[in-house]
Amino acid sequence: MRAKPFEAAIFDLDGVIVDTAKFHYKAWKRLAGELGFAFSERENEQLKGVSRMESLDLLLRAGRITDVTPERREAWASRKNEWYKEFLATLTPADVLPGVRNFLGLLRSCGIKTGIASASKNAPLIMNKVNIGPLFDVVVDGNSIVRAKPDPEVFLQAARLLGVAPGACFVFEDAAAGVEGAIRAGMRVVGIGAEQLLARSHLNITSFEQLEPVFLMSHIGVANHTGLGDGLNE
Ligand code: BG6
Ligand code: MG
């Protein structure tokens, strides 16, 4: 079956637009240290894309910590978030990942709609710090969804607000949970990062600097705008 033409690009935020994934890891590692266990970068991969409280549960499982009261869970999660926000305070517009602004600008000049689909409740703060809001038509984040990735809710809500069918959306994700959620939403996915972690994505890249113009040519068919010859327009 022929895929729908590409009409909208939906981006995860943490680890895709800004390298906040490393701040999440540092803050969780610090909490693990205070609770008396080591927490590796490899173990941290599972936390990417999932909500704050689910991340805490995964961390506690890694540390074999059980029978935690709801009050203590809340207290640990907010402690981690305070440390995380100290890192966020250092963000500036220069922290937007290489190639991102250029790629977003190109998409918009081709008439492609753009959205954010993030699990983070800190998304408004981050977007404000790096001043990226004007490049997106809609933002759906952890403050407006009920079910976290890999549930497709965040992606479907973004597509609905954009007025675009899921099959006409491309998602850009750095987390396995996000890739899974986008696939469940019926969208095509570009995975950013290590291929083995994002095995289910339709295309894998390590940086947005790699994407244009090849991606635009083969998926949008806007070659005439960019002077690159004929696009394929799946
Ligand atoms: C996702 C991150 O974007 O947001 C996860 O990949 C994080 O690591 C989740 O747990 C929730 O973020 P926050 O900022 O609400 O704690
Ligand atoms: Mg991410």
mmCIF file of C-alpha atoms and ligand atoms in Angstrom:
data_model
loop_
_atom_site.group_PDB
_atom_site.id
_atom_site.type_symbol
_atom_site.label_atom_id
_atom_site.label_comp_id
_atom_site.label_asym_id
_atom_site.label_seq_id
_atom_site.Cartn_x
_atom_site.Cartn_y
_atom_site.Cartn_z
ATOM 1 C CA MET A 1 0.000 0.000 0.000
ATOM 2 C CA ARG A 2 1.228 3.466 -0.845
ATOM 3 C CA ALA A 3 2.076 5.560 2.251
ATOM 4 C CA LYS A 4 0.255 8.867 2.718
ATOM 5 C CA PRO A 5 2.153 12.000 1.660
ATOM 6 C CA PHE A 6 4.152 13.547 4.456
ATOM 7 C CA GLU A 7 2.247 16.491 6.005
ATOM 8 C CA ALA A 8 3.498 16.868 9.575
ATOM 9 C CA ALA A 9 6.650 16.287 11.608
ATOM 10 C CA ILE A 10 6.228 15.518 15.305
ATOM 11 C CA PHE A 11 9.291 15.775 17.529
ATOM 12 C CA ASP A 12 10.126 14.381 20.923
ATOM 13 C CA LEU A 13 11.880 17.068 23.001
ATOM 14 C CA ASP A 14 14.360 15.520 25.476
ATOM 15 C CA GLY A 15 17.305 14.075 23.560
ATOM 16 C CA VAL A 16 15.944 15.145 20.150
ATOM 17 C CA ILE A 17 15.636 18.945 20.216
ATOM 18 C CA VAL A 18 17.832 19.532 23.282
ATOM 19 C CA ASP A 19 20.316 17.215 24.977
ATOM 20 C CA THR A 20 18.452 17.136 28.280
ATOM 21 C CA ALA A 21 18.611 13.309 28.349
ATOM 22 C CA LYS A 22 22.072 13.613 29.940
ATOM 23 C CA PHE A 23 20.631 15.854 32.702
ATOM 24 C CA HIS A 24 17.891 13.320 33.455
ATOM 25 C CA TYR A 25 20.556 10.634 33.748
ATOM 26 C CA LYS A 26 22.769 12.716 36.063
ATOM 27 C CA ALA A 27 19.853 13.522 38.360
ATOM 28 C CA TRP A 28 18.634 9.883 38.533
ATOM 29 C CA LYS A 29 22.198 8.688 39.127
ATOM 30 C CA ARG A 30 22.521 11.115 42.013
ATOM 31 C CA LEU A 31 19.294 9.823 43.565
ATOM 32 C CA ALA A 32 20.508 6.229 43.129
ATOM 33 C CA GLY A 33 23.779 7.207 44.832
ATOM 34 C CA GLU A 34 21.892 8.685 47.790
ATOM 35 C CA LEU A 35 19.851 5.490 48.018
ATOM 36 C CA GLY A 36 23.053 3.453 48.044
ATOM 37 C CA PHE A 37 23.354 1.860 44.601
ATOM 38 C CA ALA A 38 25.093 2.521 41.293
ATOM 39 C CA PHE A 39 23.060 3.295 38.183
ATOM 40 C CA SER A 40 24.619 2.839 34.751
ATOM 41 C CA GLU A 41 24.001 4.666 31.495
ATOM 42 C CA ARG A 42 22.884 1.377 30.014
ATOM 43 C CA GLU A 43 20.209 0.923 32.693
ATOM 44 C CA ASN A 44 19.180 4.526 32.091
ATOM 45 C CA GLU A 45 18.191 3.737 28.478
ATOM 46 C CA GLN A 46 14.955 2.163 29.744
ATOM 47 C CA LEU A 47 13.987 5.415 31.465
ATOM 48 C CA LYS A 48 14.156 7.471 28.283
ATOM 49 C CA GLY A 49 10.771 8.607 27.060
ATOM 50 C CA VAL A 50 8.804 7.281 30.037
ATOM 51 C CA SER A 51 7.117 9.464 32.670
ATOM 52 C CA ARG A 52 8.828 10.736 35.813
ATOM 53 C CA MET A 53 7.035 8.344 38.194
ATOM 54 C CA GLU A 54 7.517 5.338 35.911
ATOM 55 C CA SER A 55 11.189 6.275 35.637
ATOM 56 C CA LEU A 56 11.431 6.302 39.421
ATOM 57 C CA ASP A 57 9.861 2.848 39.597
ATOM 58 C CA LEU A 58 12.370 1.515 37.043
ATOM 59 C CA LEU A 59 15.226 3.082 39.018
ATOM 60 C CA LEU A 60 14.020 1.560 42.285
ATOM 61 C CA ARG A 61 13.684 -1.812 40.591
ATOM 62 C CA ALA A 62 17.294 -1.530 39.368
ATOM 63 C CA GLY A 63 18.328 -0.802 42.975
ATOM 64 C CA ARG A 64 16.117 -3.621 44.312
ATOM 65 C CA ILE A 65 14.292 -1.179 46.561
ATOM 66 C CA THR A 66 10.789 -2.363 47.408
ATOM 67 C CA ASP A 67 7.906 -1.453 49.741
ATOM 68 C CA VAL A 68 8.159 2.279 49.214
ATOM 69 C CA THR A 69 5.304 4.416 50.551
ATOM 70 C CA PRO A 70 3.516 6.759 48.090
ATOM 71 C CA GLU A 71 4.780 9.761 50.128
ATOM 72 C CA ARG A 72 8.368 8.617 49.820
ATOM 73 C CA ARG A 73 7.992 7.977 46.082
ATOM 74 C CA GLU A 74 6.659 11.520 45.633
ATOM 75 C CA ALA A 75 9.468 12.961 47.752
ATOM 76 C CA TRP A 76 12.184 11.119 45.788
ATOM 77 C CA ALA A 77 10.678 12.107 42.432
ATOM 78 C CA SER A 78 10.521 15.768 43.393
ATOM 79 C CA ARG A 79 14.053 15.653 44.769
ATOM 80 C CA LYS A 80 15.271 14.308 41.445
ATOM 81 C CA ASN A 81 13.261 16.976 39.637
ATOM 82 C CA GLU A 82 14.832 19.777 41.707
ATOM 83 C CA TRP A 83 18.334 18.564 40.740
ATOM 84 C CA TYR A 84 17.202 18.189 37.137
ATOM 85 C CA LYS A 85 15.861 21.767 37.133
ATOM 86 C CA GLU A 86 19.218 23.047 38.374
ATOM 87 C CA PHE A 87 20.706 21.654 35.132
ATOM 88 C CA LEU A 88 17.839 23.131 33.091
ATOM 89 C CA ALA A 89 18.633 26.570 34.533
ATOM 90 C CA THR A 90 21.935 26.489 32.599
ATOM 91 C CA LEU A 91 20.244 25.968 29.184
ATOM 92 C CA THR A 92 20.551 28.664 26.518
ATOM 93 C CA PRO A 93 19.443 28.807 22.840
ATOM 94 C CA ALA A 94 22.917 27.484 21.923
ATOM 95 C CA ASP A 95 21.941 24.127 23.468
ATOM 96 C CA VAL A 96 19.509 23.250 20.693
ATOM 97 C CA LEU A 97 21.112 20.219 19.020
ATOM 98 C CA PRO A 98 23.071 20.722 15.763
ATOM 99 C CA GLY A 99 20.988 20.930 12.609
ATOM 100 C CA VAL A 100 17.636 21.104 14.429
ATOM 101 C CA ARG A 101 16.736 24.746 13.739
ATOM 102 C CA ASN A 102 17.804 24.470 10.117
ATOM 103 C CA PHE A 103 15.795 21.266 9.591
ATOM 104 C CA LEU A 104 12.676 22.765 11.216
ATOM 105 C CA GLY A 105 13.030 25.881 9.085
ATOM 106 C CA LEU A 106 13.272 23.783 5.922
ATOM 107 C CA LEU A 107 10.227 21.710 6.848
ATOM 108 C CA ARG A 108 8.156 24.810 7.466
ATOM 109 C CA SER A 109 9.288 26.437 4.249
ATOM 110 C CA CYS A 110 7.963 23.315 2.493
ATOM 111 C CA GLY A 111 4.554 23.681 4.190
ATOM 112 C CA ILE A 112 5.085 20.778 6.605
ATOM 113 C CA LYS A 113 3.401 21.314 9.992
ATOM 114 C CA THR A 114 5.511 20.822 13.125
ATOM 115 C CA GLY A 115 4.680 19.652 16.644
ATOM 116 C CA ILE A 116 6.234 18.585 19.925
ATOM 117 C CA ALA A 117 5.126 15.331 21.605
ATOM 118 C CA SER A 118 6.948 15.024 24.919
ATOM 119 C CA ALA A 119 6.354 13.108 28.148
ATOM 120 C CA SER A 120 7.937 15.917 30.145
ATOM 121 C CA LYS A 121 6.133 18.238 32.529
ATOM 122 C CA ASN A 122 9.171 20.524 32.213
ATOM 123 C CA ALA A 123 8.682 20.937 28.449
ATOM 124 C CA PRO A 124 7.368 24.560 28.638
ATOM 125 C CA LEU A 125 10.359 25.573 30.780
ATOM 126 C CA ILE A 126 12.876 23.904 28.445
ATOM 127 C CA MET A 127 11.302 25.357 25.290
ATOM 128 C CA ASN A 128 11.340 28.782 26.845
ATOM 129 C CA LYS A 129 14.994 28.537 27.892
ATOM 130 C CA VAL A 130 16.178 27.545 24.410
ATOM 131 C CA ASN A 131 13.648 29.770 22.619
ATOM 132 C CA ILE A 132 12.389 27.140 20.170
ATOM 133 C CA GLY A 133 8.614 27.618 20.628
ATOM 134 C CA PRO A 134 8.095 29.760 17.497
ATOM 135 C CA LEU A 135 9.243 26.868 15.269
ATOM 136 C CA PHE A 136 6.331 24.622 16.367
ATOM 137 C CA ASP A 137 2.636 24.777 15.500
ATOM 138 C CA VAL A 138 1.547 22.705 18.516
ATOM 139 C CA VAL A 139 3.037 21.409 21.767
ATOM 140 C CA VAL A 140 1.697 18.357 23.627
ATOM 141 C CA ASP A 141 3.587 17.470 26.797
ATOM 142 C CA GLY A 142 3.419 15.633 30.119
ATOM 143 C CA ASN A 143 1.004 18.243 31.478
ATOM 144 C CA SER A 144 -1.725 17.367 29.001
ATOM 145 C CA ILE A 145 -1.585 13.590 28.616
ATOM 146 C CA VAL A 146 -2.813 10.757 30.815
ATOM 147 C CA ARG A 147 -0.872 7.797 29.428
ATOM 148 C CA ALA A 148 2.891 8.003 28.871
ATOM 149 C CA LYS A 149 4.865 6.515 25.959
ATOM 150 C CA PRO A 150 4.837 3.738 24.708
ATOM 151 C CA ASP A 151 1.128 4.595 24.706
ATOM 152 C CA PRO A 152 0.379 6.483 21.460
ATOM 153 C CA GLU A 153 -1.735 9.170 23.206
ATOM 154 C CA VAL A 154 0.800 12.021 23.018
ATOM 155 C CA PHE A 155 1.405 11.499 19.274
ATOM 156 C CA LEU A 156 -2.286 11.119 18.425
ATOM 157 C CA GLN A 157 -3.112 14.273 20.350
ATOM 158 C CA ALA A 158 -0.418 16.210 18.471
ATOM 159 C CA ALA A 159 -1.706 14.936 15.102
ATOM 160 C CA ARG A 160 -5.290 15.849 16.031
ATOM 161 C CA LEU A 161 -4.276 19.390 17.032
ATOM 162 C CA LEU A 162 -2.320 19.733 13.799
ATOM 163 C CA GLY A 163 -5.328 18.495 11.824
ATOM 164 C CA VAL A 164 -3.263 15.797 10.103
ATOM 165 C CA ALA A 165 -3.986 12.050 9.804
ATOM 166 C CA PRO A 166 -1.536 9.848 11.774
ATOM 167 C CA GLY A 167 -0.436 8.120 8.571
ATOM 168 C CA ALA A 168 0.764 11.480 7.205
ATOM 169 C CA CYS A 169 3.013 12.170 10.225
ATOM 170 C CA PHE A 170 6.690 11.495 10.726
ATOM 171 C CA VAL A 171 7.927 11.227 14.323
ATOM 172 C CA PHE A 172 11.489 11.988 15.469
ATOM 173 C CA GLU A 173 12.441 10.044 18.600
ATOM 174 C CA ASP A 174 15.511 9.066 20.622
ATOM 175 C CA ALA A 175 13.820 6.554 22.958
ATOM 176 C CA ALA A 176 12.653 3.002 22.344
ATOM 177 C CA ALA A 177 9.404 3.767 24.245
ATOM 178 C CA GLY A 178 8.772 6.724 21.936
ATOM 179 C CA VAL A 179 9.471 4.749 18.762
ATOM 180 C CA GLU A 180 7.020 2.114 19.972
ATOM 181 C CA GLY A 181 4.357 4.737 20.797
ATOM 182 C CA ALA A 182 4.682 6.371 17.380
ATOM 183 C CA ILE A 183 4.372 3.017 15.606
ATOM 184 C CA ARG A 184 1.257 2.240 17.665
ATOM 185 C CA ALA A 185 -0.108 5.627 16.572
ATOM 186 C CA GLY A 186 0.291 4.506 12.941
ATOM 187 C CA MET A 187 3.089 6.984 12.188
ATOM 188 C CA ARG A 188 6.465 6.613 10.501
ATOM 189 C CA VAL A 189 9.481 7.103 12.760
ATOM 190 C CA VAL A 190 12.997 8.468 12.421
ATOM 191 C CA GLY A 191 15.122 7.156 15.306
ATOM 192 C CA ILE A 192 17.873 9.424 16.607
ATOM 193 C CA GLY A 193 20.786 7.590 18.217
ATOM 194 C CA ALA A 194 22.134 4.074 18.535
ATOM 195 C CA GLU A 195 20.496 1.788 16.011
ATOM 196 C CA GLN A 196 20.271 -1.226 18.304
ATOM 197 C CA LEU A 197 18.184 0.779 20.799
ATOM 198 C CA LEU A 198 15.796 1.990 18.142
ATOM 199 C CA ALA A 199 15.540 -1.141 16.051
ATOM 200 C CA ARG A 200 11.887 -0.564 15.112
ATOM 201 C CA SER A 201 12.303 2.884 13.571
ATOM 202 C CA HIS A 202 11.919 3.277 9.808
ATOM 203 C CA LEU A 203 15.096 5.316 9.435
ATOM 204 C CA ASN A 204 17.974 5.819 11.849
ATOM 205 C CA ILE A 205 20.258 8.838 12.137
ATOM 206 C CA THR A 206 22.704 10.177 14.689
ATOM 207 C CA SER A 207 22.202 13.886 13.981
ATOM 208 C CA PHE A 208 19.821 16.228 12.178
ATOM 209 C CA GLU A 209 22.818 17.481 10.252
ATOM 210 C CA GLN A 210 22.621 14.176 8.351
ATOM 211 C CA LEU A 211 18.993 14.602 7.351
ATOM 212 C CA GLU A 212 18.584 17.349 4.906
ATOM 213 C CA PRO A 213 18.492 17.318 1.992
ATOM 214 C CA VAL A 214 18.254 13.531 1.554
ATOM 215 C CA PHE A 215 15.233 13.133 3.820
ATOM 216 C CA LEU A 216 13.394 16.025 2.240
ATOM 217 C CA MET A 217 14.042 14.676 -1.232
ATOM 218 C CA SER A 218 12.885 11.166 -0.589
ATOM 219 C CA HIS A 219 9.969 11.811 1.767
ATOM 220 C CA ILE A 220 8.507 15.152 0.830
ATOM 221 C CA GLY A 221 9.274 15.450 -2.823
ATOM 222 C CA VAL A 222 10.083 19.133 -2.438
ATOM 223 C CA ALA A 223 13.206 18.912 -4.475
ATOM 224 C CA ASN A 224 12.049 21.724 -6.711
ATOM 225 C CA HIS A 225 12.043 24.099 -3.738
ATOM 226 C CA THR A 226 15.585 23.170 -2.877
ATOM 227 C CA GLY A 227 16.964 22.778 -6.371
ATOM 228 C CA LEU A 228 17.868 19.150 -5.792
ATOM 229 C CA GLY A 229 16.078 17.368 -8.632
ATOM 230 C CA ASP A 230 12.935 15.226 -8.387
ATOM 231 C CA GLY A 231 11.789 13.844 -5.055
ATOM 232 C CA LEU A 232 10.077 10.502 -4.632
ATOM 233 C CA ASN A 233 7.079 11.564 -2.545
ATOM 234 C CA GLU A 234 6.113 8.127 -1.210
HETATM 235 C C1 BG6 B 1 10.824 12.400 28.745
HETATM 236 C C2 BG6 B 1 12.197 11.918 29.114
HETATM 237 O O1 BG6 B 1 10.896 13.296 27.679
HETATM 238 O O2 BG6 B 1 10.207 13.061 29.846
HETATM 239 C C3 BG6 B 1 12.129 11.038 30.342
HETATM 240 O O3 BG6 B 1 12.748 11.183 28.042
HETATM 241 C C4 BG6 B 1 11.437 11.782 31.473
HETATM 242 O O4 BG6 B 1 13.445 10.673 30.712
HETATM 243 C C5 BG6 B 1 10.062 12.256 31.024
HETATM 244 O O5 BG6 B 1 11.291 10.928 32.614
HETATM 245 C C6 BG6 B 1 9.359 13.080 32.087
HETATM 246 O O6 BG6 B 1 10.072 14.268 32.276
HETATM 247 P P1 BG6 B 1 9.843 15.302 33.450
HETATM 248 O O7 BG6 B 1 10.617 16.509 32.994
HETATM 249 O O8 BG6 B 1 8.366 15.577 33.522
HETATM 250 O O9 BG6 B 1 10.370 14.695 34.698
HETATM 251 MG MG MG B 2 13.580 11.659 24.265
#
